[in-house]
Structures are given as C-alpha cells and as structure tokens.
XYZ file of C-alpha atoms in Angstrom:
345
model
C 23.561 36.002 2.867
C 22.307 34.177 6.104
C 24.907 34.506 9.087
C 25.954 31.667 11.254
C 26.240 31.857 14.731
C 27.469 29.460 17.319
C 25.361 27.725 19.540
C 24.926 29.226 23.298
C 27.353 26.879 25.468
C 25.421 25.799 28.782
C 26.489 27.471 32.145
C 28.397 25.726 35.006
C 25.348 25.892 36.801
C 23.650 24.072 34.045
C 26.063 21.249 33.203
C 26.059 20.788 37.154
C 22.151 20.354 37.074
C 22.485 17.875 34.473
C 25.460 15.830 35.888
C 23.330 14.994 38.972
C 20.099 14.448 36.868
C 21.900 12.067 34.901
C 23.724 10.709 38.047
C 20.200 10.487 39.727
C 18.615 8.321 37.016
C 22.117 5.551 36.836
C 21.470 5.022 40.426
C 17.273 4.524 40.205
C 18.332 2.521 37.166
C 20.352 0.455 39.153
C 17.599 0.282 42.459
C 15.299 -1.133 39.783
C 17.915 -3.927 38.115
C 18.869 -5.180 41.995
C 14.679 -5.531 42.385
C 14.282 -7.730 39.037
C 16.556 -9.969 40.591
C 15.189 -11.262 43.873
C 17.650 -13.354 46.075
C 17.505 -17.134 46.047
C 15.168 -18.728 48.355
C 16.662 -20.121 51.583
C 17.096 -23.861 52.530
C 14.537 -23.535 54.932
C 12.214 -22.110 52.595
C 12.653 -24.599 49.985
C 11.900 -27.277 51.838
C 8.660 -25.989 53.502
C 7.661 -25.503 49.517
C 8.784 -29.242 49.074
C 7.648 -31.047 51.454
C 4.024 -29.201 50.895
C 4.862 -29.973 46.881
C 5.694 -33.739 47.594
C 2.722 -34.116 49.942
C 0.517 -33.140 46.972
C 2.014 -35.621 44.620
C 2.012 -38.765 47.136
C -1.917 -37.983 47.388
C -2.182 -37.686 43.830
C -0.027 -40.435 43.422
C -2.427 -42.998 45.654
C -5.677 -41.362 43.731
C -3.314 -42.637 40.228
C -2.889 -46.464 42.194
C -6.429 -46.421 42.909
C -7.506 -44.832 39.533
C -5.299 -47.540 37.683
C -6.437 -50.262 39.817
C -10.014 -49.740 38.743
C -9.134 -48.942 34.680
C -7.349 -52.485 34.945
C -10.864 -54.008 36.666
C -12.947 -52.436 34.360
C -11.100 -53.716 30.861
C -11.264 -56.901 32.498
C -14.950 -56.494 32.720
C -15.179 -55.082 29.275
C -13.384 -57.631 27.613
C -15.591 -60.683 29.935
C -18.783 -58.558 28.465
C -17.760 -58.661 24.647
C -17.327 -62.196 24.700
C -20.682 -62.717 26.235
C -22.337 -60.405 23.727
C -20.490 -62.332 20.661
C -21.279 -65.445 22.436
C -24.948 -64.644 22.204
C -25.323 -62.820 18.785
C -23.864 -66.335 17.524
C -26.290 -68.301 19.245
C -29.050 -65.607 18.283
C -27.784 -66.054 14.801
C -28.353 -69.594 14.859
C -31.537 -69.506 15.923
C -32.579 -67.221 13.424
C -30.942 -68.670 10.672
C -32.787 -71.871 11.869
C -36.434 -70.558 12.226
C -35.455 -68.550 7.934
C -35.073 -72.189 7.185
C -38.391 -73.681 8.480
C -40.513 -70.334 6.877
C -38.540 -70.835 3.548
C -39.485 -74.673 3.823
C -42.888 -73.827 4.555
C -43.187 -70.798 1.410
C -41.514 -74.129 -1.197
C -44.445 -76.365 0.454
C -46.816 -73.552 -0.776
C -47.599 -71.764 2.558
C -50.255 -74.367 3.557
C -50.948 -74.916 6.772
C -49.135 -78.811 7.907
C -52.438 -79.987 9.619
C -54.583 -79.364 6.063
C -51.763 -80.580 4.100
C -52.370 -84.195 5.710
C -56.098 -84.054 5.839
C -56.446 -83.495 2.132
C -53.102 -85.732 1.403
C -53.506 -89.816 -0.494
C -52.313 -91.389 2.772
C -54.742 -91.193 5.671
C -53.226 -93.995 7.113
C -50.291 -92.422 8.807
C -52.829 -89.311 9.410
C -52.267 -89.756 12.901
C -49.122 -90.539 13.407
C -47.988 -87.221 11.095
C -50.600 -85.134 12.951
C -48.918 -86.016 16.108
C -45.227 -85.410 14.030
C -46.563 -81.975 12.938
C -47.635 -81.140 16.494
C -44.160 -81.496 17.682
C -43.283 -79.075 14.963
C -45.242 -76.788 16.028
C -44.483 -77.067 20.140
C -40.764 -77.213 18.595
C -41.223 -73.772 17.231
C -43.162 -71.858 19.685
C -40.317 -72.871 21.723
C -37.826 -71.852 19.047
C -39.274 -68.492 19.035
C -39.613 -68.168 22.908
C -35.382 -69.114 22.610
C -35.323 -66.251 20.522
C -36.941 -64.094 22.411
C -35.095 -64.555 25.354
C -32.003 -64.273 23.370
C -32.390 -60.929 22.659
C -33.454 -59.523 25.649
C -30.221 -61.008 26.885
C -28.148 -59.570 23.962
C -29.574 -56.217 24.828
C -29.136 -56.411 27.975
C -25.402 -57.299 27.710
C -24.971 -54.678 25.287
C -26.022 -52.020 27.833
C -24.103 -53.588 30.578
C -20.602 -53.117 27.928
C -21.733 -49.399 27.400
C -21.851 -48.669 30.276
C -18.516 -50.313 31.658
C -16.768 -48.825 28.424
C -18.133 -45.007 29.320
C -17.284 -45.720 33.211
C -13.652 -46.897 31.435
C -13.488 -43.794 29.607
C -14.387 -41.582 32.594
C -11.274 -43.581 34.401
C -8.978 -43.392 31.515
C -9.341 -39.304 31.679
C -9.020 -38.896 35.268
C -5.772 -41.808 35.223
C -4.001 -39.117 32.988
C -4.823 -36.013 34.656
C -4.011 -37.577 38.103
C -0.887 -38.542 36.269
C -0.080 -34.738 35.156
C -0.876 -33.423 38.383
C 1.851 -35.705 39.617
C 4.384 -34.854 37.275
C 3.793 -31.387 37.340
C 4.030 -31.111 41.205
C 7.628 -33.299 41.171
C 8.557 -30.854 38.405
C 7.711 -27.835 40.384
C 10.220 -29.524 43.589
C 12.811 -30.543 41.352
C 12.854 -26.523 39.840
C 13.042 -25.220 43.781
C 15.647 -28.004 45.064
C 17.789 -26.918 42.116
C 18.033 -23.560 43.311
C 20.386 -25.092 46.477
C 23.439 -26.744 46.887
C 24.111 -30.199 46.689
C 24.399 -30.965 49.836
C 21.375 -28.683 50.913
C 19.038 -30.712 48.263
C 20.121 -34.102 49.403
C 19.724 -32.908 53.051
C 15.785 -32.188 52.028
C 15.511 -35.167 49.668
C 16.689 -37.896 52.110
C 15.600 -35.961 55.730
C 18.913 -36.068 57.321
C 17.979 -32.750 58.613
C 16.638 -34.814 60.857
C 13.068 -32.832 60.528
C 10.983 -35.605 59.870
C 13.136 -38.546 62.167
C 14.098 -40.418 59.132
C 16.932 -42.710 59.395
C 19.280 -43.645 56.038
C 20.956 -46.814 57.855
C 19.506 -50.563 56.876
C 17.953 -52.176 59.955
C 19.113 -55.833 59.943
C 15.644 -58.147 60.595
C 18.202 -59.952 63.319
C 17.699 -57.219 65.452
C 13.969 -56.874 65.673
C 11.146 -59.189 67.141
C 10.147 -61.890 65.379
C 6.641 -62.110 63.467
C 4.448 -64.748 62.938
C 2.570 -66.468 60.013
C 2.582 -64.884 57.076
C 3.437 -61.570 58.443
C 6.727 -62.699 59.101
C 7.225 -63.197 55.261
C 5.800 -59.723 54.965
C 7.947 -57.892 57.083
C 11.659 -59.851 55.643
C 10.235 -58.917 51.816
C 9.724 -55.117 53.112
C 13.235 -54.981 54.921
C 14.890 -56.915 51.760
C 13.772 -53.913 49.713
C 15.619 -51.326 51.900
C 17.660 -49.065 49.739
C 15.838 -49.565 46.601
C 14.778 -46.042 45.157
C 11.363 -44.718 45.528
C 9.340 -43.984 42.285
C 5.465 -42.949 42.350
C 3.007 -45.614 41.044
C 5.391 -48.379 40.930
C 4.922 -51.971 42.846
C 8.401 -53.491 42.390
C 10.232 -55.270 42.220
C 13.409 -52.891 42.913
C 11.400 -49.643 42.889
C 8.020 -48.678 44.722
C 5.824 -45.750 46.148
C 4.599 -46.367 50.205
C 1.130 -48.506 49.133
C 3.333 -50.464 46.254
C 5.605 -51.937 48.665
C 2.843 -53.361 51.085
C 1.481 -54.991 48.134
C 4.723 -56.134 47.167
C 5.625 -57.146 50.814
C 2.306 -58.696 50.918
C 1.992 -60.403 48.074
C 4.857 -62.675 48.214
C 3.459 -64.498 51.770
C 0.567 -65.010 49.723
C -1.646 -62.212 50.321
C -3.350 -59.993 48.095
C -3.776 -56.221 49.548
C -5.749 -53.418 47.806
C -3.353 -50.948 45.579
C -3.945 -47.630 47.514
C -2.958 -46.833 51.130
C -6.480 -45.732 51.593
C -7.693 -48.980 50.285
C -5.181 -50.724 53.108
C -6.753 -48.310 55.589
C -9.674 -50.453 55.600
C -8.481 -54.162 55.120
C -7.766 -56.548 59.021
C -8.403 -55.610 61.810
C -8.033 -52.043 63.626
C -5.543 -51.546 66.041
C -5.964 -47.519 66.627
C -3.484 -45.179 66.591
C -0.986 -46.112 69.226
C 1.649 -47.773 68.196
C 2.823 -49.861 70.778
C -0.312 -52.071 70.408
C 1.395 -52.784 67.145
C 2.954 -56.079 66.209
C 5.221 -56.728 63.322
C 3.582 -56.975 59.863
C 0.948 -54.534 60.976
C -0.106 -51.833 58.400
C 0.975 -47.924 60.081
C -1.259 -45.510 57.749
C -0.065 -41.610 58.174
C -2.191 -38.547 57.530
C -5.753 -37.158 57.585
C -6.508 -37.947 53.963
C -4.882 -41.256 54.472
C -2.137 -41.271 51.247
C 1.159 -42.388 53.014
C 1.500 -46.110 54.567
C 4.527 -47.786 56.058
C 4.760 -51.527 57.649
C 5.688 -52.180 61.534
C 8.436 -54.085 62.204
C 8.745 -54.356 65.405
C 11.030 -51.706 68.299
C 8.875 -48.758 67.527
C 10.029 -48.872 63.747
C 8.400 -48.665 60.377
C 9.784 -49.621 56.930
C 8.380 -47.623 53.960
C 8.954 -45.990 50.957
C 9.066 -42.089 51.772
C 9.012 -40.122 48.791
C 10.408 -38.970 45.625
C 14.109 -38.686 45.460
C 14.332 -41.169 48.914
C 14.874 -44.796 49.040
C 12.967 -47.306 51.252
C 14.073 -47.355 54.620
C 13.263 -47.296 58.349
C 11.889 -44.694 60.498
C 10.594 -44.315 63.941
C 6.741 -45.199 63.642
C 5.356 -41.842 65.124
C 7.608 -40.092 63.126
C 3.881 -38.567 60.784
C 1.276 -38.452 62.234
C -0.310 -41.973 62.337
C -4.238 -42.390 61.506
C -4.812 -46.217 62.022
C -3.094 -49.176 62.488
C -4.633 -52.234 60.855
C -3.241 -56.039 61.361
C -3.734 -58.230 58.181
C-alpha cells in the first residue's frame, strides 16, 4: 500500500526570497503601466503642432481654390466643345445625307453620265442650255464634297480638342479630391491635439489671444480708418462688413470665407473680378513691395514664402482677413506674418 507524505513546507528564508521577487515584479509592473501612459502634451506644445497643422491645410486649401477654379473652367470648356462637335456632326450629316441623295438619283437615272444623257436625248434644242444646267451640277458637287471634307477635318479636330479637355478634367477632378482629403485630414489631426486642452487653452490657440501672432478679436469700425478711393473703397467696407463671420476653408461667402474667398468677395461686389487663390492675387495690379506703409487702403497684403495666406489693407497699419480654421474674420496689425508683396488693384 503506497504511503502518503506531506509536502516539504518552504523555509523562512525561502518565503522571504519569494515575497520580494513577487514584490519586485508589482513594482516593474507598475514602471511599465505609468510608461504606456505618456502625459498630455502641453499648451505650448499643442499649438506649435497646430499652427504647423493649420499652415498645411491653408496651403492645401488655396491649391483646392485654385484646383476648383480650373475644374469649373474646364467643364465650361467641355460643355462649349460638345456643342460644337454636335453642331458639326449635324451639319456633316446633312451634307452627307444630301450628296446619298444625288448618287441614288444618279443609280435610278441608270448611272449614265448627265453630259451623254443629253447628247443622245430627243431634244437637242435645250442641249445647251441643260449642258450649262448640268455643269452647275457638277461645280455644285465638287463643292459639296470639298464642304464635306472640310467638315470632317473640323469634326475631328473638335473631337480631339473635347478629349483632351475631358482627360485634363479628369486629371483636375482627382487632384480637387485629394487636395480636399489632405485638408480634412490635417484639420482633423488639430482638432484631435486641441482636444487634449482645456477650453480656455484651445480657444486661446484657435482665436490668438495669446497674443503670439498680434491678432486682435475687437471689430474695427471703417469710421476710424482713412478713407479709400474708387472702387477700393467699396472693397475695403464689404471686407470690414464681414468681420465676425466664421472662417471655413474653400468658401467665398457670403457669411463664411477662407483669406483668398473674402478678397473675391470684397472684390467682387465694387465690380471687380479677382482670381480665386491668394497666389493667383499675388500677381494681379500693381506691386507695391513689401513695406507696408507704401500701402493704401484696398491694397492686397499677401503673407508667406509659398504665398497661401492674403489679407486686405485698410488703412493705420491694419489688415482685415480671414485667419484660419476655428477664427472669424477680423483685423490684425499688417506685419503681423511675414508679408511677401503688396499689390494695388
């Protein structure tokens, strides 16, 4: 019969070992939990990621303005070419359908030739007068098929001109969506950082009254400025009458607008048509340079090396504009970014 003995209890020395072992691995366990859990970023450090983040999408946005400008030309174009080419396959079809008429005539008349038709026909008194008729036929139809002709080489040449607008419209079609991605994806990428902070922290970044970029939140009133003239005048009220309406990325008004939409806006209603990107603007008027005190209200103030942010002077070293995502249009002192050219409509 097979005994049973009791298992060997562990020493003092043993269970001692183990305690610490064990008390060794909760505390490592614990090092490693407090490092899977990094701290929230700072203000500071969101806003450097944002302002880089919203950068990106306000160039992206103006390559989406100038992308959409040109998909809008070209369907224009498109459509202007189809009705040319239906235009002239109906008038090719005509001309066709009139020269199958004439050779059907001619295979019911027996195929013979018109000129030995009235030679051998029982009136050779009108001879002449028919050969002279039949003549005109024939001048009629050489030019007939010289209309023809030239039809079709038209035709075809129309066609190619629509294929190649509709691939170029393609082309713009693809790169107006991805543009449009990029931008969405780089305000969704802010928005995920800014909610990380506090209210007040995110609308401290959002609307600059950290005061790190100069940007003022109060509405100017136009009575205080210097007056403008012409057309610029109208210009610079419609800018200032938009003050407080919220920015949004490839919009033109008329109560929400990205920086190149407003000038177009502002523009546009004293009767002026501007080009739909601010590096488009960058190249309309006259230059001015880059200081601003040589700058008179209604003048164009375009910011940055690559050109993508514009804002409109109005006179006392200010600018109005429309900032960024998240901001509203408002005022700001002119040199607030760093300008690139000033250009006077």
């Amino acid at each position: 019969m097979a005994s049973h003995r009791r298992p060997k209890q562990p020493s003092r020395a043993q269970v001692s070992v183990l305690t610490a072992a064990a008390a060794t691995v909760v505390a490592l366990s614990a090092q490693s939990g407090a490092q899977a859990t990094p701290a929230k970023p700072g203000k500071d450090e969101v806003k450097v990621q944002v302002d880089a983040l919203y950068e990106q999408a306000e160039a992206a946005t103006e390559r989406f303005n100038g992308a959409k400008e040109r998909t809008e030309q070209l369907r224009k174009q498109a459509d202007q070419l189809q009705d040319q080419v239906a235009r002239s396959q109906e008038q090719l079809t005509t001309l066709q359908s009139g020269l199958a008429a004439e050779a059907a005539q001619e295979y019911r008349d027996g195929g013979v030739d018109p000129t030995v038709a009235l030679m051998l026909s029982s009136d050779p008194e009108n001879y002449l007068t028919k050969a002279s008729s039949v003549d005109q036929v024939n001048r009629t139809q050489a030019e007939t098929l010289k209309s023809l002709q030239d039809q079709q080489r038209r035709l075809d040449q129309q066609k190619q001109e629509t294929a190649a607008v509709l691939a170029e419209l393609d082309r713009n079609t693809q790169t107006l969506n991805s543009t449009k991605t990029e931008v969405q994806q780089k305000l969704q990428e802010a928005q995920k950082l800014l909610n990380q902070l506090s209210v007040a922290d995110r609308t401290a970044i959002l609307r600059g009254s950290d005061g790190a970029a100069s940007r003022s939140s109060s509405r100017v009133d136009p009575a205080s400025l210097p007056s403008a003239g012409g057309y610029a005048a109208v210009a610079v009220q419609t800018a200032l009458a938009q003050q407080g309406d919220p920015y949004l990325w490839g919009a033109g008004g008329p109560d929400k607008f990205d920086c190149s939409g407003l000038m177009v806006y502002a523009y546009a209603k004293a009767g002026v048509s501007l080009p739909r990107t601010s590096q488009a603007q960058a190249g309309v008027g006259t230059n001015v340079g880059t200081d601003w005190h040589n700058a008179l209200p209604g003048d164009l103030v375009i910011y940055k090396s690559d050109r993508s942010h514009v804002g409109m002077y109005i006179g006392n070293g200010l600018v109005v504009h429309a900032p960024r995502a998240g901001d509203v249009v408002k005022v700001m002192q002119a040199d607030a970014i760093r300008i690139n050219t000033i250009r006077r409509v």
